[in-house]
Coordinates of C-alpha atoms in Angstrom, one line a residue:
M1 CA 0.0 0.0 0.0
S2 CA 1.3 3.4 -0.9
P3 CA 1.9 5.7 2.0
S4 CA -0.1 8.9 2.7
R5 CA 1.1 12.0 1.0
I6 CA 0.5 15.7 1.1
V7 CA -0.2 17.7 -2.1
E8 CA 0.7 21.4 -1.9
F9 CA -1.2 23.9 -4.0
E10 CA 0.2 27.4 -4.1
S11 CA -2.1 30.4 -4.5
F12 CA -5.4 28.7 -5.2
P13 CA -7.3 31.3 -7.3
A14 CA -10.4 32.6 -5.6
E15 CA -13.1 35.1 -6.4
H16 CA -14.7 35.6 -3.0
V17 CA -11.5 35.9 -0.9
L18 CA -7.8 36.4 -1.3
D19 CA -5.9 33.6 -3.1
R20 CA -4.4 31.1 -0.6
N21 CA -2.3 28.0 -0.4
L22 CA -3.8 24.5 0.2
S23 CA -2.1 21.5 1.8
I24 CA -4.1 18.3 0.9
Y25 CA -3.6 15.1 2.8
L26 CA -4.3 11.9 0.8
P27 CA -4.6 8.7 2.9
P28 CA -2.5 5.5 2.5
G29 CA -3.5 3.5 -0.5
Y30 CA -5.1 6.5 -2.3
D31 CA -2.8 6.1 -5.4
E32 CA -3.6 2.5 -6.2
S33 CA -7.3 2.3 -5.3
D34 CA -10.5 3.5 -6.9
Q35 CA -12.0 4.1 -3.5
R36 CA -13.9 7.4 -2.7
Y37 CA -13.2 9.2 0.6
P38 CA -14.8 11.5 3.0
V39 CA -13.3 15.0 3.3
I40 CA -12.4 17.3 6.2
Y41 CA -12.0 21.0 5.3
A42 CA -9.7 22.4 7.9
Q43 CA -8.9 26.0 8.6
D44 CA -5.4 27.5 9.2
G45 CA -4.0 24.8 7.0
Q46 CA -0.4 25.8 7.4
N47 CA -0.6 24.7 11.1
L48 CA -1.8 21.1 10.4
F49 CA 1.1 19.1 9.0
E50 CA 4.5 20.8 8.7
P51 CA 6.1 22.5 11.8
G52 CA 8.1 24.8 9.5
Y53 CA 5.0 26.6 8.3
S54 CA 2.9 26.6 11.5
Y55 CA 2.5 29.4 14.0
G56 CA 5.0 29.0 16.8
G57 CA 6.9 26.3 15.0
E58 CA 4.6 23.4 16.1
A59 CA 2.0 21.7 14.0
W60 CA -1.1 19.7 14.9
E61 CA 0.5 16.7 13.1
V62 CA -2.8 15.8 11.6
D63 CA -1.1 13.6 9.0
A64 CA 0.6 11.4 11.6
A65 CA -2.7 11.2 13.6
M66 CA -4.6 10.2 10.5
D67 CA -2.0 7.5 9.6
R68 CA -2.0 6.1 13.1
L69 CA -5.8 6.0 13.4
I70 CA -6.4 4.6 10.0
A71 CA -3.8 1.9 10.7
T72 CA -5.6 0.8 13.9
G73 CA -9.1 1.0 12.3
A74 CA -10.2 3.7 14.6
I75 CA -11.3 5.9 11.7
E76 CA -12.0 5.4 8.0
P77 CA -9.4 6.7 5.5
A78 CA -10.2 10.3 4.5
I79 CA -8.9 13.4 2.7
V80 CA -8.0 16.4 4.7
V81 CA -7.9 19.8 2.9
G82 CA -5.8 22.3 4.9
I83 CA -6.9 25.8 3.8
W84 CA -4.1 28.2 4.7
N85 CA -5.2 31.5 6.2
S86 CA -4.5 34.8 4.5
P87 CA -3.3 38.3 5.7
Q88 CA -7.0 38.9 6.2
R89 CA -7.5 36.0 8.5
R90 CA -9.4 37.9 11.2
Q91 CA -11.8 39.4 8.7
D92 CA -12.3 36.0 6.9
Y93 CA -13.0 34.2 10.1
A94 CA -15.0 36.7 12.2
P95 CA -18.7 35.6 11.8
Q96 CA -20.3 38.3 9.8
A97 CA -23.9 37.9 11.2
I98 CA -22.5 38.6 14.7
V99 CA -20.0 41.3 13.9
D100 CA -22.3 43.3 11.6
N101 CA -24.8 43.7 14.4
L102 CA -22.3 45.1 16.8
P103 CA -22.1 48.9 17.4
A104 CA -19.5 50.6 15.3
E105 CA -17.1 51.1 18.2
E106 CA -17.2 47.4 19.1
R107 CA -16.8 46.4 15.4
A108 CA -13.6 48.5 15.4
L109 CA -12.4 46.6 18.5
V110 CA -12.8 43.3 16.7
F111 CA -10.4 44.2 14.0
E112 CA -8.4 46.8 16.0
T113 CA -9.0 49.3 13.2
P114 CA -12.1 51.3 12.2
D115 CA -11.7 50.5 8.5
A116 CA -11.8 46.7 8.4
T117 CA -15.0 44.8 7.8
A118 CA -16.1 41.2 8.3
L119 CA -15.6 39.0 5.2
A120 CA -16.9 35.7 6.6
D121 CA -19.8 35.5 4.2
G122 CA -17.4 35.7 1.3
Y123 CA -15.2 33.1 2.9
T124 CA -18.0 30.6 3.4
D125 CA -19.1 31.2 -0.3
F126 CA -15.5 30.5 -1.3
L127 CA -15.6 27.2 0.6
I128 CA -18.8 25.9 -1.0
R129 CA -18.8 27.5 -4.4
E130 CA -15.1 27.4 -5.3
L131 CA -13.0 25.1 -3.2
K132 CA -15.4 22.2 -2.6
P133 CA -16.3 21.8 -6.3
Y134 CA -12.6 21.8 -7.2
I135 CA -11.8 19.2 -4.6
D136 CA -14.7 17.0 -5.6
Q137 CA -13.7 17.2 -9.3
T138 CA -10.0 16.7 -8.7
Y139 CA -9.9 13.9 -6.0
R140 CA -12.0 10.8 -5.4
T141 CA -14.3 12.2 -2.8
R142 CA -17.7 11.3 -1.4
P143 CA -19.3 14.7 -1.9
D144 CA -22.4 14.2 0.1
A145 CA -23.0 16.2 3.2
T146 CA -22.7 13.2 5.6
S147 CA -19.1 12.6 4.3
T148 CA -18.0 16.3 4.5
S149 CA -16.7 17.9 7.7
L150 CA -15.3 21.2 8.8
M151 CA -12.6 21.7 11.4
G152 CA -10.7 24.6 13.0
S153 CA -9.4 26.1 16.2
S154 CA -9.9 29.5 17.8
M155 CA -11.4 31.7 15.1
G156 CA -11.0 28.8 12.7
G157 CA -13.5 27.0 14.9
L158 CA -15.9 30.0 14.7
I159 CA -15.8 30.1 10.9
S160 CA -16.3 26.4 10.8
L161 CA -19.5 26.7 12.9
Y162 CA -20.6 29.7 10.9
T163 CA -20.2 27.9 7.6
L164 CA -22.4 25.1 8.8
G165 CA -25.0 27.7 9.8
R166 CA -24.9 29.2 6.3
H167 CA -24.6 25.9 4.4
A168 CA -26.3 23.3 6.5
D169 CA -27.2 21.2 3.5
D170 CA -23.5 20.7 2.4
F171 CA -21.8 19.6 5.6
G172 CA -22.5 16.9 8.2
Q173 CA -19.9 17.4 10.9
V174 CA -18.0 20.3 12.5
A175 CA -15.2 20.4 15.1
A176 CA -14.5 23.7 16.7
L177 CA -11.5 23.5 19.1
S178 CA -11.0 26.3 21.6
T179 CA -14.0 28.0 20.1
H180 CA -13.1 31.7 20.2
W181 CA -16.5 33.1 21.1
P182 CA -15.3 36.5 22.1
I183 CA -14.1 37.1 18.5
R184 CA -11.7 39.9 19.6
V185 CA -8.1 39.0 19.6
S186 CA -6.8 41.9 21.7
G187 CA -5.1 41.2 25.0
T188 CA -7.3 43.8 26.6
L189 CA -10.1 41.2 27.2
V190 CA -9.4 41.0 31.0
G191 CA -11.3 42.0 34.1
D192 CA -14.3 44.3 33.6
E193 CA -13.7 44.6 29.9
A194 CA -13.9 40.8 29.5
A195 CA -17.1 40.8 31.5
R196 CA -18.6 43.6 29.5
W197 CA -17.8 42.0 26.2
Q198 CA -19.1 38.7 27.4
D199 CA -22.5 40.2 28.5
M200 CA -22.8 41.9 25.1
L201 CA -21.8 38.9 22.9
I202 CA -23.5 36.0 24.6
P203 CA -27.1 37.1 23.5
Y204 CA -25.9 37.5 19.9
W205 CA -24.4 34.0 20.0
R206 CA -27.5 32.4 21.6
T207 CA -29.6 34.0 18.9
F208 CA -27.3 32.8 16.1
I209 CA -27.3 29.2 17.4
Q210 CA -31.0 29.3 18.0
Q211 CA -31.7 30.4 14.4
A212 CA -29.0 28.2 12.8
P213 CA -30.5 25.2 10.9
F214 CA -28.5 22.8 13.0
D215 CA -30.3 19.4 13.0
P216 CA -29.2 16.4 15.2
S217 CA -30.7 14.0 12.6
R218 CA -28.0 15.1 10.0
H219 CA -25.3 17.1 11.9
R220 CA -22.7 16.3 14.6
I221 CA -20.9 19.1 16.3
W222 CA -17.9 19.2 18.6
M223 CA -16.9 22.2 20.7
D224 CA -14.2 22.3 23.3
H225 CA -11.9 24.6 25.3
G226 CA -9.0 24.5 27.7
S227 CA -8.7 26.5 30.9
I228 CA -5.6 28.8 30.7
N229 CA -4.7 32.0 28.9
L230 CA -7.1 32.8 26.1
D231 CA -9.0 29.6 26.6
A232 CA -9.9 30.8 30.2
L233 CA -12.3 33.2 28.6
Y234 CA -14.5 30.6 27.0
A235 CA -16.4 28.8 29.8
P236 CA -19.2 31.3 30.3
Y237 CA -19.9 31.4 26.6
Q238 CA -19.9 27.6 26.2
E239 CA -22.1 27.2 29.3
A240 CA -24.7 29.6 27.6
I241 CA -24.5 27.7 24.3
D242 CA -24.9 24.2 25.5
P243 CA -28.5 24.5 26.5
V244 CA -29.3 26.0 23.1
M245 CA -27.8 23.0 21.4
Q246 CA -29.9 20.7 23.7
A247 CA -33.0 22.7 22.7
H248 CA -32.2 21.9 19.1
G249 CA -32.5 18.2 20.1
F250 CA -28.7 17.5 20.3
V251 CA -27.8 14.8 22.9
E252 CA -24.5 15.5 24.5
N253 CA -21.8 12.9 23.8
E254 CA -23.9 11.6 20.9
Q255 CA -24.5 14.2 18.2
F256 CA -22.9 16.9 20.2
V257 CA -19.7 17.2 22.3
S258 CA -18.9 20.1 24.7
R259 CA -15.6 19.2 26.3
V260 CA -13.3 21.0 28.7
Y261 CA -9.5 20.2 28.9
P262 CA -8.3 21.4 32.3
G263 CA -4.8 22.9 32.0
A264 CA -4.9 23.1 28.2
D265 CA -3.6 26.2 26.6
H266 CA -4.6 28.0 23.4
N267 CA -1.9 26.8 21.0
E268 CA -1.0 24.1 18.4
A269 CA 0.5 21.8 21.1
A270 CA -2.8 21.7 23.0
W271 CA -4.8 21.0 19.8
Q272 CA -2.3 18.3 18.7
A273 CA -2.7 16.6 22.1
R274 CA -6.5 16.1 21.5
I275 CA -6.6 15.7 17.7
D276 CA -7.1 11.9 17.9
E277 CA -10.4 12.4 19.9
V278 CA -11.6 15.0 17.4
L279 CA -10.8 12.8 14.3
I280 CA -12.5 9.8 15.8
F281 CA -15.6 12.0 16.4
L282 CA -15.5 13.2 12.8
L283 CA -14.6 9.9 11.1
G284 CA -14.8 7.0 13.4
E285 CA -17.7 4.6 14.3
E286 CA -17.5 5.9 17.8
G287 CA -18.2 9.3 16.5

């Protein structure tokens, strides 16, 4: 059996967003089989496979995890499309339906400039209208929604959830690690300011989740967070969201996971440490 391999695509041309690189994991045996595979579309693709490209010099090592879990039968073989972020990452990933409803002063705080605007609707359109058709035409995929997942961490987790909310008929699973509910990246989210921002944003998030066409009969959703540094902000948000997911009919630890990792930080090393659990949820029979 041929080993897994990663295909690098430089500057994938896009109409809805800036061009960006792709890193595409093809599973062991892909080259000599005629099998069709499920696909995971993963945000911040430069952080997934190669430490030399990743933020902070450490990768999630998704390729190693995929190889290991496929070999043991814990998951079925799958293609992973790593979508690199662009210089407009914050604008691409900030959920537009939330940000556009914020007062102008708070919108400026999201991007740390008064001139930037949310571009997430264009990014989700890029995923579904440009990238997914290319992947389905170029590789042996199973293009149905049940076989198509989204994955990301931090704001990459937000845009993954947001994409499911906008294109619920096209995706079956989402994994949002260290879901960055506050949206803002600034280090000023401490003390009273963190509490003010939390009180303002949680109602927006509850409304978004309530109105999203999430359906436990066809969707499975993973959310998690650690407990230190940036991840220490997330517990109140997640505690507000969990009941809304349950009101949709999601049963926790079946179609829906809300997990806390005590002592886990907000970085690639932390996400690497739990990637096996996430991949089993997305691709394994246990999931």
